mmCIF file of C-alpha atoms and ligand atoms in Angstrom:
data_model
loop_
_atom_site.group_PDB
_atom_site.id
_atom_site.type_symbol
_atom_site.label_atom_id
_atom_site.label_comp_id
_atom_site.label_asym_id
_atom_site.label_seq_id
_atom_site.Cartn_x
_atom_site.Cartn_y
_atom_site.Cartn_z
ATOM 1 C CA MET A 12 28.251 6.880 -40.378
ATOM 2 C CA LEU A 13 28.320 6.645 -36.581
ATOM 3 C CA PRO A 14 26.351 3.872 -34.870
ATOM 4 C CA PHE A 15 23.065 5.384 -33.704
ATOM 5 C CA SER A 16 20.305 4.339 -31.302
ATOM 6 C CA GLN A 17 16.940 6.100 -31.570
ATOM 7 C CA ALA A 18 15.987 4.696 -28.154
ATOM 8 C CA ALA A 19 19.064 6.291 -26.537
ATOM 9 C CA GLU A 20 18.156 9.584 -28.199
ATOM 10 C CA ASN A 21 14.606 9.373 -26.826
ATOM 11 C CA ASN A 22 15.485 8.367 -23.271
ATOM 12 C CA LYS A 23 18.532 10.549 -22.566
ATOM 13 C CA GLY A 24 16.409 13.538 -21.437
ATOM 14 C CA PRO A 25 14.308 11.574 -18.915
ATOM 15 C CA ILE A 26 17.461 9.767 -17.690
ATOM 16 C CA LEU A 27 19.171 13.121 -17.121
ATOM 17 C CA GLN A 28 16.306 14.257 -14.886
ATOM 18 C CA VAL A 29 16.772 11.265 -12.591
ATOM 19 C CA LEU A 30 20.568 11.458 -12.628
ATOM 20 C CA GLN A 31 20.389 15.108 -11.546
ATOM 21 C CA GLU A 32 18.667 13.944 -8.376
ATOM 22 C CA TYR A 33 21.437 11.472 -7.464
ATOM 23 C CA LEU A 34 24.724 12.641 -8.999
ATOM 24 C CA THR A 35 25.074 15.409 -6.469
ATOM 25 C CA ARG A 36 28.693 15.016 -5.340
ATOM 26 C CA PRO A 37 31.903 15.247 -7.393
ATOM 27 C CA GLY A 38 33.650 11.971 -8.159
ATOM 28 C CA ASN A 39 34.217 9.253 -10.726
ATOM 29 C CA LEU A 40 31.518 7.489 -12.682
ATOM 30 C CA LEU A 41 31.869 4.200 -14.565
ATOM 31 C CA GLU A 42 29.329 3.527 -17.310
ATOM 32 C CA ILE A 43 28.884 -0.150 -18.213
ATOM 33 C CA GLY A 44 27.778 -1.211 -21.700
ATOM 34 C CA ALA A 45 27.908 2.318 -23.121
ATOM 35 C CA GLY A 46 26.844 1.082 -26.580
ATOM 36 C CA THR A 47 26.835 3.860 -29.184
ATOM 37 C CA GLY A 48 28.134 6.400 -26.639
ATOM 38 C CA GLN A 49 25.155 8.709 -27.093
ATOM 39 C CA HIS A 50 24.403 8.681 -23.364
ATOM 40 C CA ALA A 51 28.021 9.348 -22.363
ATOM 41 C CA GLN A 52 28.483 12.082 -24.949
ATOM 42 C CA TRP A 53 25.346 13.932 -23.945
ATOM 43 C CA LEU A 54 25.153 13.232 -20.208
ATOM 44 C CA ALA A 55 28.820 13.731 -19.216
ATOM 45 C CA PRO A 56 28.908 17.503 -19.951
ATOM 46 C CA GLN A 57 25.807 17.959 -17.747
ATOM 47 C CA PHE A 58 27.956 16.870 -14.766
ATOM 48 C CA PRO A 59 31.257 18.738 -15.169
ATOM 49 C CA GLU A 60 32.497 17.733 -11.689
ATOM 50 C CA ILE A 61 32.095 14.039 -12.404
ATOM 51 C CA GLY A 62 34.801 12.154 -14.306
ATOM 52 C CA TRP A 63 32.753 9.976 -16.683
ATOM 53 C CA THR A 64 34.400 6.770 -17.937
ATOM 54 C CA PRO A 65 32.366 4.840 -20.488
ATOM 55 C CA SER A 66 33.110 1.152 -21.017
ATOM 56 C CA GLU A 67 32.135 -1.525 -23.506
ATOM 57 C CA GLN A 68 32.943 -5.093 -24.414
ATOM 58 C CA PRO A 69 36.315 -5.101 -26.226
ATOM 59 C CA GLU A 70 34.800 -5.979 -29.609
ATOM 60 C CA ASN A 71 32.493 -2.915 -29.449
ATOM 61 C CA LEU A 72 35.058 -0.433 -28.203
ATOM 62 C CA GLN A 73 36.104 0.845 -31.615
ATOM 63 C CA ALA A 74 32.550 1.832 -32.576
ATOM 64 C CA LEU A 75 32.117 3.555 -29.213
ATOM 65 C CA ASN A 76 35.347 5.508 -29.544
ATOM 66 C CA GLN A 77 34.321 6.689 -33.008
ATOM 67 C CA ARG A 78 31.622 8.798 -31.404
ATOM 68 C CA LEU A 79 33.486 9.815 -28.268
ATOM 69 C CA GLY A 80 36.697 10.787 -30.026
ATOM 70 C CA GLY A 81 35.249 13.881 -31.726
ATOM 71 C CA GLU A 82 35.221 16.817 -29.324
ATOM 72 C CA PRO A 83 34.911 15.162 -25.941
ATOM 73 C CA ALA A 84 33.806 17.131 -22.887
ATOM 74 C CA ALA A 85 36.692 17.838 -20.486
ATOM 75 C CA ASN A 86 35.289 15.362 -17.947
ATOM 76 C CA LEU A 87 34.614 12.578 -20.469
ATOM 77 C CA ARG A 88 37.417 10.028 -20.134
ATOM 78 C CA PRO A 89 38.476 7.666 -22.932
ATOM 79 C CA ALA A 90 36.297 4.564 -23.113
ATOM 80 C CA ILE A 91 37.779 1.433 -21.572
ATOM 81 C CA PRO A 92 37.200 -2.264 -22.337
ATOM 82 C CA LEU A 93 34.984 -4.034 -19.819
ATOM 83 C CA ARG A 94 33.133 -7.328 -20.041
ATOM 84 C CA VAL A 95 31.522 -7.752 -16.654
ATOM 85 C CA GLN A 96 32.615 -11.380 -16.284
ATOM 86 C CA ASP A 97 36.274 -10.443 -16.955
ATOM 87 C CA ALA A 98 38.768 -8.163 -15.166
ATOM 88 C CA TRP A 99 37.353 -4.866 -13.868
ATOM 89 C CA PRO A 100 39.028 -1.489 -13.426
ATOM 90 C CA LEU A 101 40.045 -0.967 -9.834
ATOM 91 C CA GLY A 102 37.953 2.033 -8.943
ATOM 92 C CA PRO A 103 36.826 3.223 -6.507
ATOM 93 C CA PHE A 104 33.823 4.863 -8.144
ATOM 94 C CA GLU A 105 31.309 7.207 -6.582
ATOM 95 C CA TYR A 106 28.826 6.210 -9.275
ATOM 96 C CA ILE A 107 28.194 3.319 -11.627
ATOM 97 C CA PHE A 108 25.602 3.790 -14.372
ATOM 98 C CA THR A 109 24.285 1.305 -16.876
ATOM 99 C CA ALA A 110 21.407 1.477 -19.358
ATOM 100 C CA ASN A 111 19.637 -1.371 -21.095
ATOM 101 C CA THR A 112 22.184 -4.017 -20.198
ATOM 102 C CA PHE A 113 20.588 -6.197 -17.495
ATOM 103 C CA HIS A 114 18.196 -7.846 -19.985
ATOM 104 C CA ILE A 115 21.029 -8.409 -22.486
ATOM 105 C CA MET A 116 23.468 -9.997 -20.024
ATOM 106 C CA SER A 117 22.659 -13.452 -18.645
ATOM 107 C CA ALA A 118 21.314 -13.546 -15.082
ATOM 108 C CA GLU A 119 24.680 -14.962 -14.000
ATOM 109 C CA GLN A 120 26.481 -12.003 -15.587
ATOM 110 C CA VAL A 121 24.095 -9.527 -13.982
ATOM 111 C CA ALA A 122 24.757 -11.068 -10.565
ATOM 112 C CA LEU A 123 28.492 -10.893 -11.198
ATOM 113 C CA CYS A 124 28.190 -7.306 -12.400
ATOM 114 C CA ILE A 125 26.402 -6.344 -9.191
ATOM 115 C CA GLU A 126 28.975 -8.137 -7.028
ATOM 116 C CA GLN A 127 31.944 -6.545 -8.803
ATOM 117 C CA ALA A 128 30.315 -3.115 -8.888
ATOM 118 C CA CYS A 129 29.529 -3.178 -5.174
ATOM 119 C CA GLN A 130 33.167 -3.975 -4.403
ATOM 120 C CA ARG A 131 34.264 -0.885 -6.318
ATOM 121 C CA LEU A 132 31.677 1.623 -5.172
ATOM 122 C CA THR A 133 32.663 3.963 -2.368
ATOM 123 C CA GLY A 134 30.780 3.641 0.920
ATOM 124 C CA GLN A 135 28.356 6.355 -0.159
ATOM 125 C CA GLY A 136 28.502 5.267 -3.790
ATOM 126 C CA ARG A 137 25.428 4.888 -5.956
ATOM 127 C CA PHE A 138 24.574 2.407 -8.689
ATOM 128 C CA LEU A 139 21.961 3.543 -11.209
ATOM 129 C CA VAL A 140 20.422 1.144 -13.688
ATOM 130 C CA TYR A 141 18.012 2.107 -16.461
ATOM 131 C CA GLY A 142 15.890 -0.391 -18.360
ATOM 132 C CA PRO A 143 12.758 -2.541 -18.280
ATOM 133 C CA PHE A 144 11.980 -4.666 -15.223
ATOM 134 C CA HIS A 145 9.298 -7.144 -14.263
ATOM 135 C CA TYR A 146 7.592 -6.824 -10.866
ATOM 136 C CA GLN A 147 6.699 -9.971 -8.901
ATOM 137 C CA GLY A 148 7.385 -11.982 -12.022
ATOM 138 C CA ARG A 149 4.986 -9.995 -14.165
ATOM 139 C CA PRO A 150 5.644 -7.603 -17.067
ATOM 140 C CA THR A 151 4.404 -4.068 -16.510
ATOM 141 C CA SER A 152 3.015 -3.840 -20.068
ATOM 142 C CA ASP A 153 2.188 -5.927 -23.125
ATOM 143 C CA SER A 154 5.097 -4.354 -24.974
ATOM 144 C CA ASN A 155 7.512 -5.488 -22.247
ATOM 145 C CA ARG A 156 6.005 -8.986 -22.361
ATOM 146 C CA GLN A 157 6.585 -9.120 -26.118
ATOM 147 C CA PHE A 158 10.067 -7.660 -25.739
ATOM 148 C CA ASP A 159 10.941 -10.303 -23.141
ATOM 149 C CA GLU A 160 9.688 -13.073 -25.444
ATOM 150 C CA SER A 161 11.694 -11.713 -28.362
ATOM 151 C CA LEU A 162 14.851 -11.536 -26.213
ATOM 152 C CA LYS A 163 14.437 -15.135 -25.073
ATOM 153 C CA ALA A 164 13.825 -16.286 -28.650
ATOM 154 C CA ARG A 165 17.083 -14.583 -29.620
ATOM 155 C CA ASP A 166 19.016 -16.088 -26.724
ATOM 156 C CA PRO A 167 17.444 -18.016 -23.819
ATOM 157 C CA ALA A 168 19.962 -16.428 -21.418
ATOM 158 C CA MET A 169 18.603 -12.936 -22.143
ATOM 159 C CA GLY A 170 15.437 -11.591 -20.608
ATOM 160 C CA ILE A 171 13.907 -8.862 -18.506
ATOM 161 C CA ARG A 172 14.916 -9.305 -14.853
ATOM 162 C CA ASP A 173 12.585 -9.186 -11.880
ATOM 163 C CA GLN A 174 13.064 -5.987 -9.915
ATOM 164 C CA GLU A 175 12.881 -8.011 -6.670
ATOM 165 C CA TRP A 176 15.644 -10.362 -7.863
ATOM 166 C CA VAL A 177 17.895 -7.393 -8.642
ATOM 167 C CA VAL A 178 17.145 -5.821 -5.249
ATOM 168 C CA ALA A 179 18.051 -9.148 -3.560
ATOM 169 C CA ARG A 180 21.384 -9.351 -5.420
ATOM 170 C CA PHE A 181 22.326 -5.854 -4.231
ATOM 171 C CA ALA A 182 21.211 -6.691 -0.691
ATOM 172 C CA GLU A 183 23.728 -9.558 -0.670
ATOM 173 C CA HIS A 184 26.386 -6.852 -0.979
ATOM 174 C CA ARG A 185 24.807 -4.531 1.570
ATOM 175 C CA ARG A 186 23.379 -2.029 -0.898
ATOM 176 C CA ALA A 187 19.758 -1.015 -0.585
ATOM 177 C CA LEU A 188 17.226 0.306 -3.066
ATOM 178 C CA LEU A 189 17.228 4.086 -2.701
ATOM 179 C CA GLY A 190 14.911 4.963 -5.586
ATOM 180 C CA ASP A 191 12.710 3.308 -8.198
ATOM 181 C CA HIS A 192 11.568 5.726 -10.885
ATOM 182 C CA ALA A 193 8.985 5.161 -13.600
ATOM 183 C CA MET A 194 10.304 6.244 -16.988
ATOM 184 C CA PRO A 195 8.710 6.655 -20.421
ATOM 185 C CA ALA A 196 8.095 3.544 -22.530
ATOM 186 C CA ASN A 197 7.617 1.292 -19.479
ATOM 187 C CA ASN A 198 11.211 1.556 -18.334
ATOM 188 C CA ARG A 199 12.543 2.252 -14.844
ATOM 189 C CA VAL A 200 15.588 3.697 -13.160
ATOM 190 C CA LEU A 201 16.604 1.752 -10.061
ATOM 191 C CA VAL A 202 19.054 3.440 -7.702
ATOM 192 C CA PHE A 203 21.078 1.525 -5.113
ATOM 193 C CA ALA A 204 23.163 2.997 -2.317
HETATM 194 C C1 LIG B 13 21.062 -2.812 -25.666
HETATM 195 S S1 LIG B 13 22.727 -2.292 -25.579
HETATM 196 C C2 LIG B 13 22.583 -0.797 -24.617
HETATM 197 C C3 LIG B 13 23.590 0.232 -25.013
HETATM 198 C C4 LIG B 13 23.460 1.583 -24.334
HETATM 199 N N1 LIG B 13 23.745 1.493 -22.925
HETATM 200 C C5 LIG B 13 22.077 2.159 -24.559
HETATM 201 O O1 LIG B 13 21.282 2.229 -23.617
HETATM 202 O O2 LIG B 13 21.795 2.544 -25.692
HETATM 203 C C6 LIG B 13 23.445 -3.443 -24.435
HETATM 204 C C7 LIG B 13 24.923 -3.248 -24.231
HETATM 205 O O3 LIG B 13 25.377 -4.124 -23.210
HETATM 206 C C8 LIG B 13 26.661 -4.576 -23.560
HETATM 207 N N2 LIG B 13 26.907 -5.860 -22.893
HETATM 208 C C9 LIG B 13 26.270 -7.033 -23.113
HETATM 209 N N3 LIG B 13 26.808 -8.009 -22.374
HETATM 210 C C10 LIG B 13 27.812 -7.452 -21.654
HETATM 211 C C11 LIG B 13 28.758 -7.958 -20.719
HETATM 212 N N4 LIG B 13 28.761 -9.233 -20.375
HETATM 213 N N5 LIG B 13 29.641 -7.091 -20.172
HETATM 214 C C12 LIG B 13 29.626 -5.771 -20.509
HETATM 215 N N6 LIG B 13 28.768 -5.245 -21.404
HETATM 216 C C13 LIG B 13 27.864 -6.070 -21.972
HETATM 217 C C14 LIG B 13 26.596 -4.730 -25.077
HETATM 218 O O4 LIG B 13 27.876 -4.722 -25.646
HETATM 219 C C15 LIG B 13 25.736 -3.562 -25.488
HETATM 220 O O5 LIG B 13 26.461 -2.423 -25.851
#
């Protein structure tokens, strides 16, 4: 049986709506931490002029390719290995997309991810990140507070990031917040350009 995420199934529709607003030019897209591949498999064909390259940590690549290998959309490229703290593909990319990874990576890895991504985005490139965020150090809901506590109990390096901290990391690489969208289940999509 293929690896399956109910959350990815639930959020792919709302994510598509936001992506449609920002993925307006042809080009290449790198997806970081593609997980089960449900997002890549479903979203890529909605953007036929965008070459969509999913990536995952090397140890998870086989599971990802199981899903993507079936009948891939013409613009869905083979998944590539990428651990953000290791070597990155050269790019350039018009778009980088990642869902539900910033609270799984350590803060150090998130900062590195942002730095590396900004070096590979084109001048007009856009970085889109989906997931939960705190605002001014505070959770936006009780469920996010509990989720943050459970992450930290699992691994003290994990945890929901402050939106302002993420914005500051991008600013260090001259990318500004272009959009901040409320999503179902107390998630957000942040867009940097
Ligand atoms: C909660 S899953 C999200 C998967 C998928 N994007 C989704 O939304 O369903 C987090 C993903 O981040 C990946 N990840 C964690 N640390 C990473 C790192 N340092 N570099 C690259 N990917 C990482 C994991 O392998 C995992 O697939």
